[in-house]
Short mmCIF file of C-alpha atoms in Angstrom, two decimals:
data_model
loop_
_atom_site.label_atom_id
_atom_site.label_comp_id
_atom_site.label_asym_id
_atom_site.label_seq_id
_atom_site.Cartn_x
_atom_site.Cartn_y
_atom_site.Cartn_z
CA MET C 18 96.65 67.21 74.00
CA PRO C 19 93.16 67.18 74.80
CA VAL C 20 92.61 68.23 78.67
CA LEU C 21 90.31 65.69 81.12
CA VAL C 22 88.76 67.59 83.84
CA PHE C 23 86.25 66.30 86.13
CA ASP C 24 84.07 67.30 89.06
CA LEU C 25 84.36 65.74 92.65
CA ASP C 26 81.12 65.05 94.07
CA ASP C 27 78.36 62.09 92.52
CA THR C 28 81.03 62.01 89.70
CA LEU C 29 84.51 60.07 90.92
CA TYR C 30 82.56 58.67 94.04
CA PRO C 31 79.33 58.60 95.81
CA GLU C 32 78.58 62.12 97.79
CA LEU C 33 76.25 60.25 100.31
CA SER C 34 79.19 58.25 101.52
CA TYR C 35 80.55 61.04 102.78
CA VAL C 36 77.57 61.83 104.23
CA HIS C 37 77.37 58.92 106.69
CA SER C 38 80.99 58.64 107.07
CA GLY C 39 80.72 62.26 108.54
CA PHE C 40 77.57 61.16 110.66
CA ARG C 41 79.53 58.49 112.17
CA ALA C 42 82.64 60.41 113.17
CA VAL C 43 79.65 62.91 114.67
CA ALA C 44 78.19 59.58 116.36
CA ALA C 45 81.69 58.85 117.78
CA PHE C 46 81.99 62.52 118.90
CA LEU C 47 78.48 62.62 120.63
CA SER C 48 78.27 59.20 121.86
CA PRO C 49 80.09 60.13 125.22
CA LEU C 50 78.38 63.17 125.78
CA LEU C 51 74.83 61.78 125.58
CA SER C 52 75.60 58.21 126.62
CA VAL C 53 74.09 56.83 123.57
CA PRO C 54 75.67 53.79 121.67
CA ALA C 55 77.46 55.72 118.52
CA ASP C 56 76.15 52.99 115.94
CA ALA C 57 72.40 54.26 117.37
CA LEU C 58 73.28 57.81 116.75
CA ALA C 59 74.66 57.50 113.34
CA ALA C 60 71.90 55.48 112.36
CA GLY C 61 69.50 57.83 113.72
CA MET C 62 71.58 60.84 111.76
CA ILE C 63 70.97 58.90 108.47
CA ALA C 64 67.52 58.08 108.94
CA GLU C 65 66.38 62.06 109.90
CA GLU C 66 69.02 63.06 106.52
CA ALA C 67 66.73 60.38 104.49
CA ALA C 68 63.71 61.90 105.62
CA HIS C 69 64.42 65.64 105.87
CA GLY C 70 67.26 66.09 104.25
CA ARG C 71 71.12 67.44 105.73
CA GLY C 72 69.91 70.63 107.17
CA GLN C 73 69.07 70.03 109.94
CA VAL C 74 70.12 66.85 111.15
CA PHE C 75 72.70 67.34 113.90
CA ASP C 76 69.71 69.81 115.51
CA ASN C 77 67.12 67.49 115.46
CA VAL C 78 69.26 64.50 116.82
CA LEU C 79 70.34 66.51 119.87
CA ARG C 80 66.77 67.85 120.69
CA GLN C 81 65.63 64.08 120.35
CA HIS C 82 67.90 63.32 123.14
CA GLY C 83 67.58 66.61 125.15
CA ARG C 84 71.04 67.83 124.54
CA TRP C 85 70.37 70.94 121.57
CA SER C 86 72.54 73.94 122.34
CA LYS C 87 74.23 75.96 119.98
CA ALA C 88 77.68 75.47 121.12
CA LEU C 89 76.74 71.76 120.68
CA VAL C 90 75.37 71.98 117.20
CA ALA C 91 78.43 74.36 115.90
CA ALA C 92 81.26 71.13 117.70
CA SER C 93 79.18 68.39 115.88
CA LEU C 94 79.60 70.47 112.38
CA ARG C 95 83.39 71.06 113.20
CA ALA C 96 83.50 67.33 113.75
CA TYR C 97 81.54 66.50 110.35
CA ARG C 98 83.91 68.67 108.55
CA GLN C 99 87.33 67.82 110.03
CA HIS C 100 86.58 64.30 110.04
CA ARG C 101 88.77 61.87 107.71
CA PRO C 102 86.32 60.44 105.31
CA LYS C 103 86.18 56.65 104.32
CA ILE C 104 84.95 57.12 100.77
CA SER C 105 86.01 55.44 97.69
CA LEU C 106 85.67 56.29 94.03
CA PHE C 107 82.94 54.68 91.60
CA PRO C 108 84.03 51.73 89.91
CA ASP C 109 83.83 52.91 86.41
CA ALA C 110 86.16 56.43 87.87
CA GLU C 111 88.70 54.11 89.03
CA ARG C 112 88.67 52.42 85.33
CA ALA C 113 88.41 56.24 83.99
CA LEU C 114 91.56 57.43 85.57
CA ALA C 115 93.47 54.88 84.48
CA ARG C 116 92.49 54.68 81.33
CA PHE C 117 93.21 58.37 81.21
CA ALA C 118 95.83 58.60 82.55
CA ASP C 119 98.32 59.73 79.78
CA LEU C 120 95.95 62.97 79.38
CA PRO C 121 96.22 66.16 81.74
CA LEU C 122 93.85 65.30 84.21
CA TYR C 123 92.32 67.69 86.83
CA ILE C 124 89.36 68.33 89.29
CA VAL C 125 87.38 71.06 89.80
CA THR C 126 85.12 70.92 92.94
CA ASP C 127 82.83 73.58 95.00
CA GLY C 128 82.52 73.69 98.71
CA HIS C 129 83.93 73.90 101.69
CA LYS C 130 88.03 73.92 100.83
CA GLU C 131 89.09 72.03 103.87
CA VAL C 132 86.26 69.22 103.23
CA GLN C 133 87.10 69.09 99.65
CA ALA C 134 91.02 69.00 100.18
CA ARG C 135 90.12 66.04 102.84
CA LYS C 136 88.12 63.92 100.23
CA VAL C 137 90.75 64.37 97.46
CA THR C 138 93.43 62.88 100.11
CA ALA C 139 91.04 59.80 101.16
CA LEU C 140 90.50 59.38 97.48
CA SER C 141 94.20 59.35 96.79
CA LEU C 142 93.69 61.64 93.74
CA SER C 143 96.69 63.70 94.31
CA GLY C 144 98.89 61.33 92.38
CA ARG C 145 96.53 60.90 89.48
CA VAL C 146 95.71 64.22 88.38
CA ARG C 147 97.37 66.90 87.84
CA HIS C 148 95.86 69.40 90.19
CA ALA C 149 92.75 69.63 92.17
CA TYR C 150 91.11 73.10 91.74
CA LEU C 151 89.08 73.92 95.07
CA THR C 152 86.93 76.82 93.79
CA ASN C 153 86.56 78.16 97.34
CA ARG C 154 90.28 78.65 97.61
CA TYR C 155 89.62 81.86 95.23
CA GLY C 156 86.81 82.88 97.00
CA ARG C 157 83.17 81.68 96.78
CA HIS C 158 82.56 83.98 93.97
CA ARG C 159 84.51 82.10 91.48
CA ALA C 160 82.60 78.88 92.55
CA LYS C 161 80.63 77.24 89.45
CA PRO C 162 79.04 78.52 87.26
CA ASN C 163 81.74 81.31 87.38
CA PRO C 164 84.54 79.78 84.83
CA HIS C 165 87.51 81.29 86.60
CA VAL C 166 89.22 77.88 87.49
CA PHE C 167 88.66 76.33 84.31
CA GLN C 168 90.41 79.64 82.70
CA LEU C 169 93.34 79.06 84.74
CA ILE C 170 93.37 75.05 83.77
CA CYS C 171 93.58 76.64 79.66
CA GLN C 172 96.33 78.95 81.08
CA ARG C 173 98.45 76.13 82.65
CA GLU C 174 98.21 73.81 79.56
CA GLY C 175 98.25 76.46 76.79
CA VAL C 176 95.09 75.12 75.25
CA SER C 177 92.35 76.77 74.12
CA PRO C 178 88.64 75.60 76.31
CA ALA C 179 87.39 73.36 72.85
CA GLU C 180 90.30 71.23 73.75
CA VAL C 181 89.14 71.02 77.42
CA THR C 182 86.47 68.68 78.64
CA TYR C 183 84.44 68.64 81.79
CA VAL C 184 82.50 65.76 83.34
CA GLY C 185 80.13 66.66 85.79
CA ASP C 186 76.88 65.48 86.73
CA ASN C 187 74.99 69.09 88.30
CA ILE C 188 73.02 70.72 85.81
CA LYS C 189 72.29 73.70 87.96
CA LYS C 190 75.82 74.41 88.06
CA ASP C 191 78.59 72.52 86.04
CA PHE C 192 78.07 73.44 82.48
CA VAL C 193 76.19 76.65 82.41
CA GLY C 194 78.98 79.02 82.89
CA ILE C 195 81.36 77.26 80.53
CA LYS C 196 79.35 76.12 77.66
CA PRO C 197 79.13 79.61 76.20
CA LEU C 198 83.27 80.08 76.22
CA GLY C 199 83.44 76.70 73.83
CA PHE C 200 84.48 74.25 76.70
CA ASN C 201 83.50 70.87 75.72
CA THR C 202 80.29 69.16 78.66
CA VAL C 203 79.57 65.91 79.56
CA ARG C 204 76.75 64.95 82.18
CA VAL C 205 77.16 61.40 83.87
CA ALA C 206 73.48 61.15 84.95
CA ARG C 207 73.97 59.86 88.74
CA GLY C 208 73.70 61.73 91.65
CA ASN C 209 70.63 64.10 92.77
CA TYR C 210 70.14 64.96 89.07
CA ALA C 211 70.17 61.71 87.59
CA HIS C 212 66.86 61.36 86.34
CA TYR C 213 66.32 65.72 85.66
CA ILE C 214 65.68 67.07 82.26
CA ALA C 215 67.89 70.57 82.30
CA ASP C 216 67.15 73.56 79.54
CA GLU C 217 69.62 73.83 76.69
CA ALA C 218 71.74 76.31 78.41
CA HIS C 219 72.28 74.17 81.39
CA GLU C 220 72.38 70.73 79.97
CA ALA C 221 75.82 69.22 79.04
CA ALA C 222 76.53 68.53 75.48
CA ARG C 223 76.75 64.80 75.68
CA ILE C 224 75.11 62.54 78.68
CA ILE C 225 76.46 59.46 79.64
CA GLN C 226 75.13 56.55 82.14
CA SER C 227 78.59 55.54 82.98
CA LEU C 228 82.32 56.74 82.61
CA ASP C 229 83.05 53.87 81.17
CA GLU C 230 81.45 55.36 77.82
CA LEU C 231 84.08 58.41 77.78
#
């Protein structure tokens, strides 16, 4: 039986929705400390991220309000990572999970293991896939493009790589490590890399615009 494996961020749900959910949680945490309405703080974080990326959002917002400190930045990051996200699947992801429910389904995702686990819970995915592989649980060196967890899936299902299809969006890491081993690869063209053209090593064997095309 063929095995279908999905990436998580920007494949099954829009990652930016998690970012904004996290900003709202941090804003609620900071609001009484800064005496600024949470909605205003969240809007400022969203604007800061849109203008400069997310790397220094908390630093910059705290500086704007004259309250920067290393401890408060760290506390903001904890609030971001530990919040219970309010996120939803893409409509085509919902349809794909229902359509392929009779197949062995898996998730492989990089990132902070507790953060990714909360996303899986928030999206109610645990009961819809056989397992969600959070690569950081196996050490950062086994994050994509390392094929380790894909090989675990093959062992678990008793299949060869040719019987496994991975659907992702990130041309930098999703496909380059598993293509040489014979895994099938599909890129859904959305997220940060929607309009990028990759070299042959990094590109998936097939590109789709929607999971409805699977």
